[in-house]
CSV table of C-alpha atoms in Angstrom, one decimal:
chain,number,residue,atom,x,y,z
A,46,MET,CA,21.9,98.2,84.6
A,47,SER,CA,25.8,98.2,84.8
A,48,LEU,CA,28.2,97.3,87.5
A,49,SER,CA,31.5,99.1,88.2
A,50,PHE,CA,34.4,97.6,90.1
A,51,VAL,CA,37.5,99.3,91.4
A,52,GLY,CA,40.0,99.7,88.6
A,53,SER,CA,37.3,99.6,85.9
A,54,PRO,CA,36.8,102.6,83.5
A,55,ASP,CA,33.4,103.3,85.0
A,56,PHE,CA,34.7,103.7,88.5
A,57,HIS,CA,34.8,107.4,89.7
A,58,PRO,CA,35.9,107.9,93.3
A,59,SER,CA,34.6,111.5,93.4
A,60,LYS,CA,31.1,110.4,92.9
A,61,PRO,CA,29.9,108.4,95.9
A,62,PRO,CA,27.5,105.7,95.0
A,63,SER,CA,23.9,106.0,95.8
A,64,PRO,CA,22.6,103.9,98.6
A,65,ALA,CA,20.5,101.7,96.4
A,66,ARG,CA,23.4,101.0,94.1
A,67,HIS,CA,25.7,100.4,97.1
A,68,SER,CA,23.4,97.8,98.5
A,69,THR,CA,23.3,95.9,95.2
A,70,SER,CA,27.1,96.0,94.7
A,71,GLY,CA,27.7,94.8,98.2
A,72,SER,CA,25.4,91.9,97.8
A,73,ARG,CA,27.2,90.8,94.6
A,74,ARG,CA,30.6,91.3,96.3
A,75,SER,CA,29.7,89.0,99.1
A,76,ARG,CA,28.5,86.3,96.7
A,77,ALA,CA,31.8,86.5,94.8
A,78,THR,CA,33.7,86.2,98.1
A,79,SER,CA,31.6,83.2,99.1
A,80,LEU,CA,32.2,81.5,95.7
A,81,ALA,CA,35.9,82.1,96.0
A,82,GLY,CA,35.9,80.6,99.5
A,83,SER,CA,34.1,77.5,98.2
A,84,VAL,CA,36.6,77.0,95.4
A,85,GLU,CA,39.4,77.5,97.9
A,86,HIS,CA,37.9,74.9,100.2
A,87,ARG,CA,37.7,72.3,97.4
A,88,LEU,CA,41.2,72.6,96.1
A,89,SER,CA,43.9,70.9,98.1
A,90,ILE,CA,47.1,72.6,99.0
A,91,ILE,CA,50.1,71.5,96.9
A,92,GLU,CA,53.4,71.3,98.8
A,93,GLU,CA,56.4,71.1,96.6
A,94,ASP,CA,59.3,71.1,99.0
A,95,ASN,CA,58.2,68.7,101.7
A,96,PRO,CA,56.0,65.9,100.4
A,97,SER,CA,54.1,64.1,103.1
A,98,PRO,CA,54.0,60.3,103.2
A,99,PRO,CA,50.8,58.6,101.9
A,100,LEU,CA,48.1,58.2,104.4
A,101,THR,CA,47.3,54.6,105.2
A,102,SER,CA,44.1,53.5,106.9
A,103,PRO,CA,44.7,51.9,110.3
A,104,PRO,CA,43.8,48.2,110.7
A,105,PRO,CA,40.5,47.3,112.3
A,106,PRO,CA,40.6,47.2,116.1
A,107,LYS,CA,40.3,43.4,116.2
A,108,ALA,CA,43.0,42.7,113.6
A,109,HIS,CA,45.7,42.9,116.2
A,110,ASN,CA,44.2,39.9,118.0
A,111,ARG,CA,44.2,37.7,114.9
A,112,PRO,CA,47.1,35.3,114.0
A,113,PHE,CA,49.5,36.8,111.5
A,114,SER,CA,48.6,34.2,108.9
A,115,ARG,CA,44.9,35.2,109.0
A,116,ARG,CA,45.4,38.8,108.3
A,117,PHE,CA,45.7,38.1,104.6
A,118,LEU,CA,43.7,36.2,102.0
A,119,GLY,CA,45.8,33.1,101.4
A,120,GLU,CA,49.5,33.0,102.1
A,121,PRO,CA,51.2,36.1,103.4
A,122,PRO,CA,53.3,38.0,100.8
A,123,GLY,CA,56.9,36.9,100.4
A,124,TYR,CA,58.2,40.5,99.9
A,125,SER,CA,58.3,43.6,102.1
A,126,SER,CA,55.7,46.3,102.0
A,127,GLY,CA,58.1,48.8,100.5
A,128,GLN,CA,58.9,46.5,97.4
A,129,CYS,CA,56.8,45.6,94.4
A,130,PRO,CA,56.2,41.9,93.6
A,131,PRO,CA,58.7,40.5,91.0
A,132,ARG,CA,57.7,40.8,87.3
A,133,TYR,CA,56.2,37.7,85.8
A,134,THR,CA,58.8,36.7,83.2
A,135,PHE,CA,57.2,33.6,81.5
A,136,TRP,CA,56.9,35.4,78.2
A,137,ASP,CA,60.6,36.5,78.4
A,138,VAL,CA,61.9,32.9,78.2
A,139,THR,CA,64.3,32.6,75.3
A,140,GLY,CA,65.2,29.6,73.3
A,141,PRO,CA,68.7,28.2,72.2
A,142,LYS,CA,68.8,30.7,69.3
A,143,GLY,CA,67.5,33.7,71.2
A,144,GLU,CA,63.9,33.3,70.2
A,145,LYS,CA,61.3,34.3,72.7
A,146,PHE,CA,58.3,32.3,73.8
A,147,GLU,CA,56.1,35.3,72.8
A,148,ASP,CA,57.4,35.0,69.2
A,149,LEU,CA,56.6,31.3,69.2
A,150,ARG,CA,53.1,31.9,70.5
A,151,ASN,CA,52.4,34.4,67.8
A,152,ASN,CA,54.0,32.5,65.0
A,153,ALA,CA,51.7,32.5,62.0
A,154,TYR,CA,53.0,29.1,60.8
A,155,ILE,CA,52.0,27.4,64.0
A,156,ALA,CA,48.6,29.0,63.9
A,157,LYS,CA,48.1,27.9,60.3
A,158,ARG,CA,49.1,24.2,61.0
A,159,GLY,CA,46.7,23.7,63.9
A,160,GLY,CA,48.2,26.0,66.6
A,161,TRP,CA,48.8,25.1,70.2
A,162,LYS,CA,46.1,22.4,70.1
A,163,ARG,CA,48.2,20.3,67.8
A,164,ILE,CA,51.4,20.9,69.7
A,165,CYS,CA,49.7,19.8,72.9
A,166,ILE,CA,48.4,16.6,71.2
A,167,VAL,CA,51.8,15.8,69.9
A,168,GLY,CA,53.4,16.4,73.4
A,169,TRP,CA,50.9,14.2,75.1
A,170,PHE,CA,51.5,11.5,72.6
A,171,ILE,CA,55.2,11.6,73.2
A,172,VAL,CA,54.7,11.5,77.0
A,173,ILE,CA,52.3,8.5,76.7
A,174,LEU,CA,54.8,6.7,74.4
A,175,ALA,CA,57.7,7.3,76.8
A,176,ILE,CA,55.6,6.0,79.8
A,177,ALA,CA,54.6,2.9,77.8
A,178,LEU,CA,58.2,2.1,76.8
A,179,ALA,CA,59.3,2.6,80.4
A,180,VAL,CA,56.6,0.3,81.8
A,181,GLY,CA,57.3,-2.4,79.1
A,182,LEU,CA,61.0,-2.3,79.8
A,183,GLY,CA,60.5,-2.5,83.5
A,184,VAL,CA,58.1,-5.5,83.2
A,185,GLY,CA,60.5,-7.3,80.9
A,186,LEU,CA,63.5,-6.9,83.1
A,187,SER,CA,61.5,-7.9,86.2
A,188,GLN,CA,60.2,-11.0,84.5
A,189,ARG,CA,63.7,-11.9,83.3
A,190,HIS,CA,65.1,-11.4,86.8
A,191,LYS,CA,62.2,-13.5,88.2
A,192,ASN,CA,63.0,-16.4,85.8
A,193,SER,CA,66.7,-16.2,86.4
A,194,LYS,CA,66.2,-16.7,90.1
A,195,PHE,CA,64.9,-20.2,89.6
A,196,VAL,CA,67.6,-21.4,87.2
A,197,ASP,CA,70.5,-23.1,88.9
A,198,SER,CA,73.1,-24.1,86.3
A,199,SER,CA,75.2,-25.9,88.9
A,200,ALA,CA,72.4,-28.1,90.2
A,201,PRO,CA,72.5,-31.7,88.9
A,202,ALA,CA,69.9,-32.8,86.4
A,203,PRO,CA,67.1,-34.9,87.8
A,204,SER,CA,66.6,-38.5,86.9
A,205,PRO,CA,64.1,-38.9,84.0
A,206,SER,CA,60.8,-40.4,84.6
A,207,PRO,CA,57.3,-40.2,82.9
A,208,SER,CA,56.7,-37.0,84.9
A,209,ALA,CA,60.3,-35.6,84.6
A,210,SER,CA,61.1,-32.4,82.7
A,211,PRO,CA,62.1,-34.1,79.4
A,212,GLN,CA,58.6,-35.4,79.0
A,213,THR,CA,55.7,-33.0,78.0
A,214,GLY,CA,52.7,-35.4,77.9
A,215,PRO,CA,51.7,-39.0,78.0
A,216,PHE,CA,54.4,-41.6,77.3
A,217,PRO,CA,56.3,-41.6,75.0
A,218,ALA,CA,56.1,-37.8,74.6
A,219,GLY,CA,59.3,-36.0,75.6
A,220,SER,CA,62.9,-35.3,74.5
A,221,TYR,CA,65.1,-38.4,74.3
A,222,THR,CA,68.6,-39.4,73.4
A,223,PHE,CA,68.6,-42.6,71.3
A,224,THR,CA,72.0,-44.4,71.6
A,225,THR,CA,72.7,-46.7,68.7
A,226,PHE,CA,75.7,-48.2,66.9
A,227,LEU,CA,76.5,-48.4,63.2
A,228,ASN,CA,75.6,-51.9,62.2
A,229,THR,CA,76.0,-52.2,58.3
A,230,ILE,CA,77.1,-50.1,55.3
A,231,SER,CA,76.0,-50.7,51.7
A,232,LYS,CA,77.2,-48.6,48.7
A,233,ASP,CA,75.5,-50.3,45.7
A,234,CYS,CA,73.5,-47.3,44.5
A,235,THR,CA,76.6,-45.5,43.2
A,236,SER,CA,79.5,-46.3,40.9
A,237,ASN,CA,81.8,-44.2,43.1
A,238,SER,CA,82.0,-45.8,46.5
A,239,ALA,CA,83.6,-42.7,48.0
A,240,SER,CA,80.4,-40.8,47.3
A,241,TRP,CA,78.4,-42.7,50.0
A,242,SER,CA,79.4,-42.8,53.6
A,243,CYS,CA,77.8,-43.6,57.0
A,244,GLU,CA,78.8,-41.9,60.2
A,245,PRO,CA,80.8,-42.7,62.2
A,246,SER,CA,82.3,-44.8,59.4
A,247,VAL,CA,83.1,-47.9,61.5
A,248,THR,CA,80.7,-50.6,62.4
A,249,TYR,CA,80.1,-52.1,65.9
A,250,GLU,CA,81.6,-55.4,64.8
A,251,SER,CA,84.9,-53.7,63.9
A,252,ASP,CA,85.0,-51.1,66.7
A,253,PRO,CA,82.3,-51.4,69.5
A,254,VAL,CA,83.5,-48.1,71.0
A,255,ASN,CA,83.9,-45.7,68.1
A,256,SER,CA,80.8,-47.0,66.3
A,257,LYS,CA,78.4,-45.2,68.7
A,258,ALA,CA,75.8,-42.9,67.1
A,259,GLN,CA,73.4,-40.9,69.2
A,260,PHE,CA,70.3,-39.1,68.0
A,261,ASN,CA,68.5,-36.4,70.0
A,262,TRP,CA,64.8,-36.5,69.0
A,263,ILE,CA,61.7,-34.9,70.3
A,264,ILE,CA,58.4,-36.8,70.5
A,265,THR,CA,55.2,-34.6,70.8
A,266,ALA,CA,51.7,-35.7,71.6
A,267,THR,CA,49.3,-34.1,69.1
A,268,ASN,CA,46.0,-35.4,70.6
A,269,THR,CA,45.5,-35.6,74.3
A,270,THR,CA,41.8,-35.7,74.6
A,271,PRO,CA,40.5,-38.4,77.0
A,272,ALA,CA,38.0,-39.8,74.4
A,273,ALA,CA,40.7,-40.7,71.9
A,274,ALA,CA,44.1,-42.4,71.9
A,275,PRO,CA,46.9,-39.8,71.7
A,276,ASN,CA,48.8,-39.4,68.5
A,277,PHE,CA,52.5,-38.7,68.4
A,278,THR,CA,55.0,-37.0,66.0
A,279,ILE,CA,58.8,-37.0,66.1
A,280,SER,CA,61.3,-34.4,65.0
A,281,SER,CA,65.1,-34.3,64.8
A,282,THR,CA,67.5,-31.7,66.3
A,283,ASN,CA,70.9,-30.6,65.0
A,284,ASN,CA,73.1,-33.6,64.6
A,285,PRO,CA,76.4,-34.4,62.9
A,286,PHE,CA,74.7,-37.0,60.7
A,287,ALA,CA,72.7,-34.4,58.7
A,288,ILE,CA,69.5,-36.3,59.3
A,289,ASP,CA,66.9,-33.6,59.5
A,290,PHE,CA,63.1,-34.2,59.6
A,291,LYS,CA,60.2,-32.6,61.4
A,292,ASP,CA,56.8,-33.9,62.6
A,293,ALA,CA,57.0,-37.4,61.2
A,294,SER,CA,54.0,-39.5,62.4
A,295,LEU,CA,54.6,-42.3,64.9
A,296,ASN,CA,52.7,-45.5,64.4
A,297,LEU,CA,52.2,-48.0,67.3
A,298,MET,CA,52.9,-51.6,66.2
A,299,ASP,CA,52.3,-54.9,68.0
A,300,GLU,CA,50.6,-53.2,70.9
A,301,GLY,CA,50.7,-55.2,74.1
A,302,THR,CA,53.3,-57.7,73.0
A,303,ASP,CA,57.0,-57.9,73.7
A,304,THR,CA,57.8,-56.3,70.3
A,305,GLU,CA,55.5,-53.3,70.9
A,306,ARG,CA,57.2,-50.3,69.2
A,307,TYR,CA,56.6,-46.9,67.6
A,308,THR,CA,57.7,-46.7,64.0
A,309,PHE,CA,58.1,-43.8,61.5
A,310,GLU,CA,59.4,-43.3,58.0
A,311,THR,CA,60.2,-40.0,56.2
A,312,GLN,CA,62.2,-38.7,53.4
A,313,VAL,CA,65.4,-36.7,54.0
A,314,GLN,CA,68.2,-35.2,52.0
A,315,LYS,CA,71.6,-36.9,52.6
A,316,ILE,CA,74.7,-34.9,51.9
A,317,VAL,CA,78.1,-36.5,51.4
A,318,PHE,CA,81.6,-35.0,50.7
A,319,PRO,CA,83.5,-37.6,48.8
A,320,THR,CA,86.9,-36.0,49.3
A,321,ASN,CA,88.7,-34.8,52.4
A,322,SER,CA,89.2,-31.4,50.7
A,323,PHE,CA,85.4,-30.9,50.5
A,324,ALA,CA,85.8,-29.8,46.9
A,325,ILE,CA,82.8,-32.0,45.8
A,326,LYS,CA,79.4,-32.0,47.3
A,327,CYS,CA,76.9,-34.9,46.6
A,328,PHE,CA,73.2,-34.9,47.3
A,329,TYR,CA,71.1,-38.0,47.8
A,330,ASN,CA,67.6,-36.6,47.4
A,331,ASP,CA,64.6,-38.5,48.7
A,332,THR,CA,66.6,-40.7,50.9
A,333,GLN,CA,64.3,-42.9,53.1
A,334,PHE,CA,64.9,-42.7,56.8
A,335,SER,CA,63.0,-45.1,59.2
A,336,ALA,CA,63.3,-46.1,62.8
A,337,ASP,CA,61.7,-48.5,65.3
A,338,LEU,CA,61.4,-47.3,69.0
A,339,TYR,CA,60.7,-50.3,71.2
A,340,THR,CA,58.8,-49.8,74.4
A,341,LYS,CA,59.4,-53.2,76.1
A,342,LYS,CA,62.3,-54.9,74.2
A,343,THR,CA,65.6,-54.4,76.0
A,344,ARG,CA,68.8,-53.2,74.4
A,345,THR,CA,71.8,-55.5,74.6
A,346,PHE,CA,74.6,-53.2,73.8
A,347,PRO,CA,76.5,-51.3,74.8
A,348,SER,CA,77.4,-54.0,77.3
A,349,ASN,CA,76.6,-51.8,80.3
A,350,ALA,CA,73.0,-51.3,79.2
A,351,THR,CA,70.4,-52.1,81.8
A,352,THR,CA,67.0,-53.8,81.5
A,353,SER,CA,65.3,-51.4,83.8
A,354,PRO,CA,62.2,-49.5,82.6
A,355,ILE,CA,62.2,-45.9,81.3
A,356,ASN,CA,61.6,-44.4,84.7
A,357,ALA,CA,64.5,-46.2,86.4
A,358,ALA,CA,66.8,-44.3,88.6
A,359,SER,CA,69.8,-45.5,86.6
A,360,ALA,CA,68.6,-43.6,83.5
A,361,THR,CA,70.7,-40.5,82.6
A,362,THR,CA,69.8,-37.1,81.2
A,363,ARG,CA,71.8,-35.3,78.6
A,364,THR,CA,71.6,-31.7,77.6
A,365,GLY,CA,72.1,-30.1,74.2
A,366,ASN,CA,70.5,-27.6,71.8
A,367,GLY,CA,69.0,-25.8,74.7
A,368,ALA,CA,67.0,-28.8,76.0
A,369,SER,CA,67.3,-31.8,78.2
A,370,TYR,CA,67.2,-35.3,76.8
A,371,ALA,CA,66.3,-38.4,78.7
A,372,GLU,CA,68.1,-41.6,77.7
A,373,TRP,CA,65.8,-44.0,75.9
A,374,GLU,CA,66.3,-47.3,77.8
A,375,PHE,CA,64.8,-49.7,75.2
A,376,ALA,CA,65.9,-51.2,71.9
A,377,VAL,CA,66.2,-48.9,68.9
A,378,ASP,CA,67.0,-49.5,65.2
A,379,ALA,CA,67.2,-46.9,62.4
A,380,ALA,CA,68.2,-47.0,58.7
A,381,GLN,CA,68.9,-44.7,55.7
A,382,SER,CA,68.5,-46.1,52.3
A,383,ILE,CA,68.1,-45.1,48.6
A,384,GLY,CA,68.1,-47.0,45.3
A,385,GLY,CA,70.1,-46.2,42.2
A,386,GLY,CA,68.8,-44.3,39.3
A,387,VAL,CA,69.1,-40.9,37.6
A,388,ASP,CA,71.1,-38.3,39.6
A,389,VAL,CA,71.9,-40.8,42.3
A,390,PRO,CA,74.1,-39.2,43.5
A,391,ASP,CA,73.8,-35.6,42.3
A,392,CYS,CA,77.3,-34.1,42.7
A,393,TYR,CA,78.7,-30.6,42.1
A,394,GLN,CA,81.9,-28.7,42.5
A,395,TYR,CA,82.1,-26.9,45.8
A,396,ASN,CA,84.3,-24.0,46.6
A,397,ASN,CA,84.1,-21.4,49.4
A,398,ARG,CA,80.7,-22.7,50.3
A,399,GLN,CA,79.4,-22.1,46.8
A,400,ILE,CA,77.9,-24.7,44.5
A,401,GLY,CA,79.7,-24.9,41.2
A,402,ALA,CA,79.4,-26.9,38.0
A,403,LYS,CA,77.7,-30.3,38.0
A,404,ILE,CA,80.0,-33.4,38.0
A,405,THR,CA,79.0,-36.3,35.8
A,406,SER,CA,82.4,-37.9,35.1
A,407,GLY,CA,83.0,-41.0,37.2
A,408,TYR,CA,79.3,-41.4,38.3
A,409,GLU,CA,77.4,-44.0,36.3
A,410,GLU,CA,73.8,-44.6,36.8
A,411,GLN,CA,72.9,-47.7,38.7
A,412,GLU,CA,69.9,-50.0,38.8
A,413,LEU,CA,66.9,-49.0,40.9
A,414,ASN,CA,67.1,-52.1,43.0
A,415,GLU,CA,70.7,-51.4,43.9
A,416,PHE,CA,70.7,-49.7,47.3
A,417,CYS,CA,73.0,-47.7,49.4
A,418,SER,CA,72.2,-47.9,53.1
A,419,CYS,CA,73.3,-47.3,56.7
A,420,THR,CA,71.7,-49.2,59.5
A,421,TYR,CA,71.9,-48.6,63.3
A,422,ARG,CA,70.8,-50.6,66.3
A,423,ASN,CA,71.5,-51.2,70.0
A,424,TYR,CA,70.5,-54.9,70.3
A,425,ASP,CA,71.4,-58.3,68.9
A,426,GLY,CA,69.4,-60.2,66.4
């Protein structure tokens, strides 16, 4: 069976179609028309000249009653409805040489050396180190400021007593100035009398004023347990007599008597410059230095010395070498001594603070029992 349409080669207008064929052709034509109408219904009309604005769905009926801030999830947008939000430009950040953060992130060297994890670890370490330094500096400055508030350089020094600041333990522990006077001078250990000297060069007998010699010494208690008697050591500080020693043991003698005293003996190196030009420097090695520190015997000179005990209000406190020194108010004697023998003295040329050649001419060896000495005291007898 074949179908013929208007315009097809099989259509003949002179031959009217038979009723049966007309019925079949009309049925098919109506189906085609129905199909075309269906397609036409599904396709939207395209308008090119006058585009219509996009359709927006109206807000719910109850939305107009809500507060403006509740019509959105979170904070309301900061831009108008006709504008797009700004582009996120984090990856567009450029470095000082024009490099982008994106390039740094995709750098193969960084990925090979541990990647971003290592960079983050290093960054946290730097941050922690900076915080630690800031905290330490702040604590140090605050502590320094706190200590400086309690220091009053203009305030007078307190009178020394067993509990005063110069003392750091049971008597006689503390820092003291021992005022003495040069008593005797002996130069028998050397053939060159100029190679031995005793400061301040004049004795109390010849010059009671200029013969004064003061020593700043520190006495320390080394054993303060209640079950045992305390032990003490004594050390020197910087002094013009070049008598330096450290932690010499103090021994208590004649305890409980009027001559009770602490004694010590140590070896020091005595240095003498025989000439005023300081061109020669002589060493007296293994010089014996000894002292007696009386605790009850009173000193008799200088003439204004008092007989009051150590904690008397008349005692004075001196400062020096960064410490305070209480005046020792009792009798004191001290002595330097050395016997003759080989290399006594041991002298060298001295120039620009440099030791030169050894000097032997004019220095003959003396007997061992021939002594050089300097003695100091602040009492008669």
